[in-house]
Amino acid sequence: MSHPSPLIIALDYPDADAALAMARRLDPARVRVKVGKELFTATGPAVLDELHELGFEVFLDLKFHDIPNTVAAAVRAAAARGVWMVNVHAGGGLRMMEAARDAAAGAGSSRPMVTAVTVLTHLGADELHEVGVADSPGVQVHRLARLAQRAGLDGVVCSAREAEALRAELGPDFRLVAPGIRPAGSSEDDQSRVQTPGAARAAGVDDLVIGRPVTQAEDPAAAVDAILGELN
Ligand code: C5P
């Protein structure tokens, strides 16, 4: 299904009421929404149904990482709920990602996209070394992104700062989904290496994941309009 907007609004809330109240202030023709671990753990999958009823396409950001059989079953469960995108950890390996891909394909025309997280952005070189990865975060990001592509996944979640190099390496058809987006002049919150929406798109990002600059705005719909305006 094609959608006219590259914006995915992160609904990072502790309960369904708050998440749905925000969703009702947004236009499903102008944005998609993301449900992450906090909201999903608090509410269960009912919140997905409610967001679908409001007309939104949903990115279910649960970063599955388990044995292939279990990840495949989780992807099937997500597909049965009708989500637009689901993600896994590329560190789960090629067979795990292939199992996720095949499980999604089983949903036929309502197949969710499957993307992979490479290296979580809070991990620096020292912390990677502690878990046995001798390479730099950048090298590891590219290694895992290539593996995700080999597994037949639709794309990766990456930092906008990595997008240009990933786009060059992985070609035009591999989806790049980037958080850490901040419109010029807005607070960085706890993000460290932010990019503006325009710079992220210019670097080759397909989907911009934006939370607080929209959800904490006095007028979230106007904040969306301003971001989309900057992109046109
Ligand atoms: O509010 P903010 O725009 O920072 O929200 C960004 C969203 O993207 C949050 O849901 C956050 O968990 C997620 N995310 C991130 N950085 C990553 C991966 C995911 O900010 N590396």
mmCIF file of N, CA and C in Angstrom, residues 29-151:
data_model
loop_
_atom_site.group_PDB
_atom_site.id
_atom_site.type_symbol
_atom_site.label_atom_id
_atom_site.label_comp_id
_atom_site.label_asym_id
_atom_site.label_seq_id
_atom_site.Cartn_x
_atom_site.Cartn_y
_atom_site.Cartn_z
ATOM 1 N N ALA A 29 -4.047 10.255 6.811
ATOM 2 C CA ALA A 29 -3.621 10.479 5.422
ATOM 3 C C ALA A 29 -2.259 11.179 5.373
ATOM 4 N N ARG A 30 -1.852 11.753 6.508
ATOM 5 C CA ARG A 30 -0.598 12.533 6.507
ATOM 6 C C ARG A 30 0.545 11.869 7.272
ATOM 7 N N VAL A 31 0.206 10.936 8.155
ATOM 8 C CA VAL A 31 1.264 10.254 8.921
ATOM 9 C C VAL A 31 0.895 8.800 9.166
ATOM 10 N N ARG A 32 1.931 8.005 9.382
ATOM 11 C CA ARG A 32 1.746 6.684 9.972
ATOM 12 C C ARG A 32 2.081 6.797 11.454
ATOM 13 N N VAL A 33 1.840 5.741 12.223
ATOM 14 C CA VAL A 33 2.189 5.783 13.643
ATOM 15 C C VAL A 33 3.027 4.564 14.011
ATOM 16 N N LYS A 34 3.784 4.722 15.093
ATOM 17 C CA LYS A 34 4.638 3.636 15.581
ATOM 18 C C LYS A 34 4.221 3.267 16.992
ATOM 19 N N VAL A 35 4.044 1.967 17.208
ATOM 20 C CA VAL A 35 3.752 1.431 18.544
ATOM 21 C C VAL A 35 4.986 0.670 19.003
ATOM 22 N N GLY A 36 5.529 1.081 20.140
ATOM 23 C CA GLY A 36 6.745 0.451 20.634
ATOM 24 C C GLY A 36 6.491 -0.408 21.857
ATOM 25 N N LYS A 37 7.587 -0.797 22.488
ATOM 26 C CA LYS A 37 7.494 -1.778 23.574
ATOM 27 C C LYS A 37 6.683 -1.287 24.771
ATOM 28 N N GLU A 38 6.807 -0.013 25.108
ATOM 29 C CA GLU A 38 6.095 0.484 26.293
ATOM 30 C C GLU A 38 4.581 0.376 26.090
ATOM 31 N N LEU A 39 4.118 0.983 25.006
ATOM 32 C CA LEU A 39 2.674 1.002 24.767
ATOM 33 C C LEU A 39 2.137 -0.409 24.549
ATOM 34 N N PHE A 40 2.848 -1.209 23.770
ATOM 35 C CA PHE A 40 2.349 -2.546 23.470
ATOM 36 C C PHE A 40 2.308 -3.409 24.728
ATOM 37 N N THR A 41 3.323 -3.281 25.573
ATOM 38 C CA THR A 41 3.361 -4.095 26.790
ATOM 39 C C THR A 41 2.254 -3.675 27.748
ATOM 40 N N ALA A 42 1.958 -2.380 27.767
ATOM 41 C CA ALA A 42 0.904 -1.897 28.662
ATOM 42 C C ALA A 42 -0.488 -2.270 28.175
ATOM 43 N N THR A 43 -0.686 -2.260 26.878
ATOM 44 C CA THR A 43 -2.065 -2.355 26.373
ATOM 45 C C THR A 43 -2.371 -3.664 25.671
ATOM 46 N N GLY A 44 -1.336 -4.359 25.203
ATOM 47 C CA GLY A 44 -1.611 -5.527 24.361
ATOM 48 C C GLY A 44 -2.030 -5.084 22.973
ATOM 49 N N PRO A 45 -2.347 -6.066 22.132
ATOM 50 C CA PRO A 45 -2.579 -5.755 20.713
ATOM 51 C C PRO A 45 -3.864 -4.993 20.430
ATOM 52 N N ALA A 46 -4.735 -4.822 21.428
ATOM 53 C CA ALA A 46 -5.983 -4.097 21.163
ATOM 54 C C ALA A 46 -5.698 -2.697 20.617
ATOM 55 N N VAL A 47 -4.598 -2.102 21.066
ATOM 56 C CA VAL A 47 -4.295 -0.740 20.616
ATOM 57 C C VAL A 47 -4.019 -0.718 19.106
ATOM 58 N N LEU A 48 -3.510 -1.828 18.580
ATOM 59 C CA LEU A 48 -3.275 -1.893 17.126
ATOM 60 C C LEU A 48 -4.613 -1.827 16.391
ATOM 61 N N ASP A 49 -5.583 -2.604 16.906
ATOM 62 C CA ASP A 49 -6.902 -2.613 16.270
ATOM 63 C C ASP A 49 -7.523 -1.216 16.313
ATOM 64 N N GLU A 50 -7.353 -0.550 17.470
ATOM 65 C CA GLU A 50 -7.971 0.775 17.602
ATOM 66 C C GLU A 50 -7.326 1.788 16.661
ATOM 67 N N LEU A 51 -6.014 1.685 16.518
ATOM 68 C CA LEU A 51 -5.334 2.598 15.587
ATOM 69 C C LEU A 51 -5.734 2.298 14.148
ATOM 70 N N HIS A 52 -5.893 1.011 13.830
ATOM 71 C CA HIS A 52 -6.350 0.658 12.478
ATOM 72 C C HIS A 52 -7.762 1.188 12.241
ATOM 73 N N GLU A 53 -8.601 1.097 13.276
ATOM 74 C CA GLU A 53 -9.965 1.618 13.112
ATOM 75 C C GLU A 53 -9.969 3.116 12.845
ATOM 76 N N LEU A 54 -8.983 3.810 13.408
ATOM 77 C CA LEU A 54 -8.878 5.255 13.135
ATOM 78 C C LEU A 54 -8.304 5.524 11.746
ATOM 79 N N GLY A 55 -7.839 4.472 11.081
ATOM 80 C CA GLY A 55 -7.363 4.634 9.703
ATOM 81 C C GLY A 55 -5.852 4.688 9.546
ATOM 82 N N PHE A 56 -5.112 4.436 10.637
ATOM 83 C CA PHE A 56 -3.651 4.548 10.558
ATOM 84 C C PHE A 56 -2.987 3.258 10.101
ATOM 85 N N GLU A 57 -1.896 3.413 9.356
ATOM 86 C CA GLU A 57 -0.973 2.311 9.133
ATOM 87 C C GLU A 57 0.006 2.304 10.309
ATOM 88 N N VAL A 58 0.288 1.106 10.825
ATOM 89 C CA VAL A 58 1.034 1.002 12.087
ATOM 90 C C VAL A 58 2.355 0.264 11.890
ATOM 91 N N PHE A 59 3.412 0.888 12.387
ATOM 92 C CA PHE A 59 4.729 0.246 12.493
ATOM 93 C C PHE A 59 4.822 -0.336 13.904
ATOM 94 N N LEU A 60 4.846 -1.655 14.000
ATOM 95 C CA LEU A 60 4.956 -2.329 15.295
ATOM 96 C C LEU A 60 6.446 -2.536 15.593
ATOM 97 N N ASP A 61 6.951 -1.694 16.493
ATOM 98 C CA ASP A 61 8.401 -1.609 16.754
ATOM 99 C C ASP A 61 8.740 -2.433 17.995
ATOM 100 N N LEU A 62 8.719 -3.757 17.827
ATOM 101 C CA LEU A 62 9.025 -4.634 18.971
ATOM 102 C C LEU A 62 10.391 -5.295 18.839
ATOM 103 N N LYS A 63 11.071 -5.071 17.728
ATOM 104 C CA LYS A 63 12.466 -5.555 17.557
ATOM 105 C C LYS A 63 12.613 -7.008 17.983
ATOM 106 N N PHE A 64 11.932 -7.900 17.289
ATOM 107 C CA PHE A 64 11.981 -9.312 17.651
ATOM 108 C C PHE A 64 13.411 -9.852 17.524
ATOM 109 N N HIS A 65 13.803 -10.684 18.471
ATOM 110 C CA HIS A 65 15.150 -11.271 18.491
ATOM 111 C C HIS A 65 15.051 -12.580 19.267
ATOM 112 N N ASP A 66 14.969 -13.686 18.544
ATOM 113 C CA ASP A 66 14.750 -14.984 19.206
ATOM 114 C C ASP A 66 15.107 -16.072 18.196
ATOM 115 N N ILE A 67 14.835 -17.312 18.522
ATOM 116 C CA ILE A 67 15.116 -18.366 17.551
ATOM 117 C C ILE A 67 14.168 -18.196 16.357
ATOM 118 N N PRO A 68 14.592 -18.658 15.167
ATOM 119 C CA PRO A 68 13.808 -18.393 13.951
ATOM 120 C C PRO A 68 12.343 -18.788 14.068
ATOM 121 N N ASN A 69 12.072 -19.945 14.661
ATOM 122 C CA ASN A 69 10.691 -20.417 14.757
ATOM 123 C C ASN A 69 9.824 -19.442 15.559
ATOM 124 N N THR A 70 10.384 -18.938 16.643
ATOM 125 C CA THR A 70 9.635 -18.023 17.513
ATOM 126 C C THR A 70 9.436 -16.674 16.845
ATOM 127 N N VAL A 71 10.479 -16.181 16.180
ATOM 128 C CA VAL A 71 10.344 -14.895 15.481
ATOM 129 C C VAL A 71 9.322 -15.016 14.348
ATOM 130 N N ALA A 72 9.366 -16.133 13.620
ATOM 131 C CA ALA A 72 8.389 -16.328 12.536
ATOM 132 C C ALA A 72 6.969 -16.296 13.090
ATOM 133 N N ALA A 73 6.757 -16.951 14.224
ATOM 134 C CA ALA A 73 5.416 -16.980 14.812
ATOM 135 C C ALA A 73 4.984 -15.582 15.245
ATOM 136 N N ALA A 74 5.921 -14.820 15.797
ATOM 137 C CA ALA A 74 5.590 -13.452 16.221
ATOM 138 C C ALA A 74 5.249 -12.583 15.013
ATOM 139 N N VAL A 75 5.998 -12.747 13.921
ATOM 140 C CA VAL A 75 5.718 -11.966 12.707
ATOM 141 C C VAL A 75 4.351 -12.356 12.144
ATOM 142 N N ARG A 76 4.043 -13.655 12.169
ATOM 143 C CA ARG A 76 2.705 -14.083 11.705
ATOM 144 C C ARG A 76 1.607 -13.449 12.551
ATOM 145 N N ALA A 77 1.827 -13.400 13.864
ATOM 146 C CA ALA A 77 0.822 -12.803 14.756
ATOM 147 C C ALA A 77 0.652 -11.316 14.443
ATOM 148 N N ALA A 78 1.766 -10.650 14.172
ATOM 149 C CA ALA A 78 1.689 -9.220 13.829
ATOM 150 C C ALA A 78 0.975 -9.035 12.493
ATOM 151 N N ALA A 79 1.281 -9.913 11.530
ATOM 152 C CA ALA A 79 0.638 -9.813 10.214
ATOM 153 C C ALA A 79 -0.867 -10.033 10.346
ATOM 154 N N ALA A 80 -1.248 -10.956 11.225
ATOM 155 C CA ALA A 80 -2.678 -11.239 11.409
ATOM 156 C C ALA A 80 -3.412 -10.025 11.975
ATOM 157 N N ARG A 81 -2.677 -9.157 12.688
ATOM 158 C CA ARG A 81 -3.278 -7.924 13.218
ATOM 159 C C ARG A 81 -3.301 -6.822 12.174
ATOM 160 N N GLY A 82 -2.672 -7.070 11.034
ATOM 161 C CA GLY A 82 -2.751 -6.090 9.949
ATOM 162 C C GLY A 82 -1.758 -4.952 10.027
ATOM 163 N N VAL A 83 -0.630 -5.152 10.732
ATOM 164 C CA VAL A 83 0.317 -4.030 10.821
ATOM 165 C C VAL A 83 1.005 -3.804 9.473
ATOM 166 N N TRP A 84 1.467 -2.593 9.288
ATOM 167 C CA TRP A 84 2.124 -2.206 8.037
ATOM 168 C C TRP A 84 3.597 -2.603 8.042
ATOM 169 N N MET A 85 4.245 -2.465 9.201
ATOM 170 C CA MET A 85 5.673 -2.814 9.300
ATOM 171 C C MET A 85 5.952 -3.422 10.661
ATOM 172 N N VAL A 86 6.877 -4.388 10.657
ATOM 173 C CA VAL A 86 7.326 -5.009 11.894
ATOM 174 C C VAL A 86 8.845 -5.082 11.791
ATOM 175 N N ASN A 87 9.536 -5.144 12.932
ATOM 176 C CA ASN A 87 11.003 -5.202 12.825
ATOM 177 C C ASN A 87 11.613 -6.277 13.708
ATOM 178 N N VAL A 88 12.855 -6.615 13.372
ATOM 179 C CA VAL A 88 13.603 -7.656 14.078
ATOM 180 C C VAL A 88 15.030 -7.122 14.298
ATOM 181 N N HIS A 89 15.794 -7.802 15.145
ATOM 182 C CA HIS A 89 17.215 -7.477 15.290
ATOM 183 C C HIS A 89 18.022 -8.270 14.278
ATOM 184 N N ALA A 90 18.785 -7.576 13.453
ATOM 185 C CA ALA A 90 19.625 -8.281 12.481
ATOM 186 C C ALA A 90 20.621 -9.203 13.173
ATOM 187 N N GLY A 91 20.980 -8.885 14.430
ATOM 188 C CA GLY A 91 21.912 -9.717 15.179
ATOM 189 C C GLY A 91 21.393 -11.127 15.433
ATOM 190 N N GLY A 92 20.106 -11.348 15.187
ATOM 191 C CA GLY A 92 19.545 -12.699 15.300
ATOM 192 C C GLY A 92 20.024 -13.633 14.201
ATOM 193 N N GLY A 93 20.647 -13.059 13.167
ATOM 194 C CA GLY A 93 21.265 -13.890 12.142
ATOM 195 C C GLY A 93 20.420 -14.073 10.899
ATOM 196 N N LEU A 94 21.083 -14.613 9.871
ATOM 197 C CA LEU A 94 20.453 -14.756 8.551
ATOM 198 C C LEU A 94 19.203 -15.637 8.602
ATOM 199 N N ARG A 95 19.317 -16.806 9.251
ATOM 200 C CA ARG A 95 18.164 -17.725 9.241
ATOM 201 C C ARG A 95 16.980 -17.131 9.989
ATOM 202 N N MET A 96 17.263 -16.391 11.058
ATOM 203 C CA MET A 96 16.163 -15.756 11.787
ATOM 204 C C MET A 96 15.464 -14.723 10.905
ATOM 205 N N MET A 97 16.255 -13.934 10.189
ATOM 206 C CA MET A 97 15.649 -12.912 9.318
ATOM 207 C C MET A 97 14.894 -13.559 8.149
ATOM 208 N N GLU A 98 15.448 -14.631 7.605
ATOM 209 C CA GLU A 98 14.735 -15.326 6.519
ATOM 210 C C GLU A 98 13.400 -15.879 7.016
ATOM 211 N N ALA A 99 13.403 -16.378 8.247
ATOM 212 C CA ALA A 99 12.158 -16.910 8.808
ATOM 213 C C ALA A 99 11.130 -15.783 8.966
ATOM 214 N N ALA A 100 11.604 -14.609 9.371
ATOM 215 C CA ALA A 100 10.713 -13.450 9.505
ATOM 216 C C ALA A 100 10.148 -13.049 8.142
ATOM 217 N N ARG A 101 11.028 -13.025 7.154
ATOM 218 C CA ARG A 101 10.604 -12.680 5.784
ATOM 219 C C ARG A 101 9.541 -13.654 5.289
ATOM 220 N N ASP A 102 9.796 -14.957 5.473
ATOM 221 C CA ASP A 102 8.853 -15.963 4.976
ATOM 222 C C ASP A 102 7.520 -15.889 5.709
ATOM 223 N N ALA A 103 7.583 -15.625 7.006
ATOM 224 C CA ALA A 103 6.341 -15.526 7.783
ATOM 225 C C ALA A 103 5.506 -14.353 7.293
ATOM 226 N N ALA A 104 6.168 -13.237 7.009
ATOM 227 C CA ALA A 104 5.444 -12.074 6.497
ATOM 228 C C ALA A 104 4.855 -12.388 5.127
ATOM 229 N N ALA A 105 5.637 -13.049 4.284
ATOM 230 C CA ALA A 105 5.162 -13.372 2.931
ATOM 231 C C ALA A 105 3.908 -14.229 2.976
ATOM 232 N N GLY A 106 3.790 -15.037 4.029
ATOM 233 C CA GLY A 106 2.614 -15.897 4.176
ATOM 234 C C GLY A 106 1.318 -15.114 4.292
ATOM 235 N N ALA A 107 1.415 -13.827 4.613
ATOM 236 C CA ALA A 107 0.201 -13.008 4.749
ATOM 237 C C ALA A 107 -0.293 -12.508 3.396
ATOM 238 N N GLY A 108 0.425 -12.859 2.323
ATOM 239 C CA GLY A 108 -0.051 -12.512 0.980
ATOM 240 C C GLY A 108 -0.105 -11.020 0.754
ATOM 241 N N SER A 109 -1.241 -10.567 0.219
ATOM 242 C CA SER A 109 -1.307 -9.158 -0.188
ATOM 243 C C SER A 109 -1.284 -8.218 1.022
ATOM 244 N N SER A 110 -1.598 -8.704 2.212
ATOM 245 C CA SER A 110 -1.515 -7.823 3.392
ATOM 246 C C SER A 110 -0.193 -8.022 4.129
ATOM 247 N N ARG A 111 0.796 -8.509 3.397
ATOM 248 C CA ARG A 111 2.124 -8.754 3.970
ATOM 249 C C ARG A 111 2.690 -7.495 4.634
ATOM 250 N N PRO A 112 3.088 -7.593 5.910
ATOM 251 C CA PRO A 112 3.759 -6.420 6.487
ATOM 252 C C PRO A 112 5.178 -6.318 5.956
ATOM 253 N N MET A 113 5.709 -5.114 5.906
ATOM 254 C CA MET A 113 7.129 -4.957 5.621
ATOM 255 C C MET A 113 7.891 -5.451 6.828
ATOM 256 N N VAL A 114 9.065 -5.990 6.583
ATOM 257 C CA VAL A 114 9.937 -6.419 7.682
ATOM 258 C C VAL A 114 11.262 -5.673 7.551
ATOM 259 N N THR A 115 11.599 -4.931 8.594
ATOM 260 C CA THR A 115 12.873 -4.212 8.611
ATOM 261 C C THR A 115 13.712 -4.729 9.774
ATOM 262 N N ALA A 116 14.993 -4.409 9.742
ATOM 263 C CA ALA A 116 15.904 -4.889 10.781
ATOM 264 C C ALA A 116 16.618 -3.727 11.457
ATOM 265 N N VAL A 117 16.777 -3.862 12.759
ATOM 266 C CA VAL A 117 17.645 -2.964 13.516
ATOM 267 C C VAL A 117 19.047 -3.547 13.423
ATOM 268 N N THR A 118 20.039 -2.700 13.159
ATOM 269 C CA THR A 118 21.419 -3.205 13.068
ATOM 270 C C THR A 118 22.084 -3.094 14.445
ATOM 271 N N VAL A 119 22.713 -1.945 14.723
ATOM 272 C CA VAL A 119 23.341 -1.733 16.028
ATOM 273 C C VAL A 119 22.534 -0.650 16.741
ATOM 274 N N LEU A 120 22.069 -0.937 17.934
ATOM 275 C CA LEU A 120 21.321 0.084 18.675
ATOM 276 C C LEU A 120 22.211 1.314 18.856
ATOM 277 N N THR A 121 21.606 2.488 18.678
ATOM 278 C CA THR A 121 22.443 3.694 18.584
ATOM 279 C C THR A 121 23.078 4.117 19.910
ATOM 280 N N HIS A 122 22.637 3.558 21.022
ATOM 281 C CA HIS A 122 23.275 3.953 22.286
ATOM 282 C C HIS A 122 24.623 3.249 22.459
ATOM 283 N N LEU A 123 24.927 2.246 21.618
ATOM 284 C CA LEU A 123 26.144 1.453 21.792
ATOM 285 C C LEU A 123 27.333 2.105 21.097
ATOM 286 N N GLY A 124 28.335 2.444 21.876
ATOM 287 C CA GLY A 124 29.581 2.936 21.309
ATOM 288 C C GLY A 124 30.554 1.785 21.125
ATOM 289 N N ALA A 125 31.741 2.140 20.612
ATOM 290 C CA ALA A 125 32.742 1.103 20.321
ATOM 291 C C ALA A 125 33.083 0.290 21.578
ATOM 292 N N ASP A 126 33.237 0.971 22.716
ATOM 293 C CA ASP A 126 33.635 0.242 23.930
ATOM 294 C C ASP A 126 32.584 -0.766 24.354
ATOM 295 N N GLU A 127 31.330 -0.346 24.288
ATOM 296 C CA GLU A 127 30.272 -1.282 24.690
ATOM 297 C C GLU A 127 30.137 -2.437 23.704
ATOM 298 N N LEU A 128 30.376 -2.150 22.420
ATOM 299 C CA LEU A 128 30.362 -3.249 21.443
ATOM 300 C C LEU A 128 31.488 -4.235 21.743
ATOM 301 N N HIS A 129 32.658 -3.704 22.097
ATOM 302 C CA HIS A 129 33.778 -4.593 22.438
ATOM 303 C C HIS A 129 33.397 -5.484 23.614
ATOM 304 N N GLU A 130 32.689 -4.897 24.589
ATOM 305 C CA GLU A 130 32.287 -5.680 25.775
ATOM 306 C C GLU A 130 31.415 -6.876 25.418
ATOM 307 N N VAL A 131 30.656 -6.739 24.321
ATOM 308 C CA VAL A 131 29.799 -7.877 23.938
ATOM 309 C C VAL A 131 30.422 -8.670 22.788
ATOM 310 N N GLY A 132 31.724 -8.477 22.598
ATOM 311 C CA GLY A 132 32.444 -9.363 21.684
ATOM 312 C C GLY A 132 32.527 -8.908 20.246
ATOM 313 N N VAL A 133 32.116 -7.658 19.968
ATOM 314 C CA VAL A 133 32.219 -7.149 18.593
ATOM 315 C C VAL A 133 33.443 -6.238 18.524
ATOM 316 N N ALA A 134 34.463 -6.682 17.819
ATOM 317 C CA ALA A 134 35.711 -5.927 17.775
ATOM 318 C C ALA A 134 35.636 -4.765 16.786
ATOM 319 N N ASP A 135 34.750 -4.872 15.811
ATOM 320 C CA ASP A 135 34.648 -3.822 14.801
ATOM 321 C C ASP A 135 33.965 -2.577 15.366
ATOM 322 N N SER A 136 34.138 -1.479 14.650
ATOM 323 C CA SER A 136 33.497 -0.232 15.070
ATOM 324 C C SER A 136 31.994 -0.344 14.828
ATOM 325 N N PRO A 137 31.206 0.513 15.502
ATOM 326 C CA PRO A 137 29.765 0.501 15.242
ATOM 327 C C PRO A 137 29.451 0.672 13.756
ATOM 328 N N GLY A 138 30.175 1.552 13.072
ATOM 329 C CA GLY A 138 29.888 1.793 11.649
ATOM 330 C C GLY A 138 30.085 0.548 10.793
ATOM 331 N N VAL A 139 31.177 -0.145 11.021
ATOM 332 C CA VAL A 139 31.451 -1.373 10.259
ATOM 333 C C VAL A 139 30.377 -2.413 10.556
ATOM 334 N N GLN A 140 30.005 -2.516 11.815
ATOM 335 C CA GLN A 140 29.001 -3.515 12.207
ATOM 336 C C GLN A 140 27.618 -3.175 11.623
ATOM 337 N N VAL A 141 27.287 -1.879 11.580
ATOM 338 C CA VAL A 141 26.014 -1.460 10.971
ATOM 339 C C VAL A 141 25.961 -1.932 9.519
ATOM 340 N N HIS A 142 27.041 -1.709 8.775
ATOM 341 C CA HIS A 142 27.039 -2.095 7.361
ATOM 342 C C HIS A 142 27.002 -3.608 7.195
ATOM 343 N N ARG A 143 27.742 -4.317 8.038
ATOM 344 C CA ARG A 143 27.738 -5.785 7.947
ATOM 345 C C ARG A 143 26.307 -6.320 8.144
ATOM 346 N N LEU A 144 25.632 -5.803 9.194
ATOM 347 C CA LEU A 144 24.297 -6.324 9.503
ATOM 348 C C LEU A 144 23.261 -5.852 8.476
ATOM 349 N N ALA A 145 23.442 -4.659 7.939
ATOM 350 C CA ALA A 145 22.507 -4.185 6.911
ATOM 351 C C ALA A 145 22.630 -5.042 5.649
ATOM 352 N N ARG A 146 23.856 -5.381 5.284
ATOM 353 C CA ARG A 146 24.053 -6.271 4.117
ATOM 354 C C ARG A 146 23.395 -7.629 4.362
ATOM 355 N N LEU A 147 23.535 -8.118 5.597
ATOM 356 C CA LEU A 147 22.943 -9.415 5.935
ATOM 357 C C LEU A 147 21.410 -9.347 5.857
ATOM 358 N N ALA A 148 20.854 -8.225 6.321
ATOM 359 C CA ALA A 148 19.392 -8.056 6.252
ATOM 360 C C ALA A 148 18.929 -8.050 4.800
ATOM 361 N N GLN A 149 19.716 -7.405 3.947
ATOM 362 C CA GLN A 149 19.356 -7.379 2.524
ATOM 363 C C GLN A 149 19.451 -8.779 1.925
ATOM 364 N N ARG A 150 20.510 -9.496 2.304
ATOM 365 C CA ARG A 150 20.676 -10.876 1.811
ATOM 366 C C ARG A 150 19.516 -11.767 2.252
ATOM 367 N N ALA A 151 18.991 -11.493 3.427
ATOM 368 C CA ALA A 151 17.867 -12.288 3.947
ATOM 369 C C ALA A 151 16.555 -11.939 3.248
#
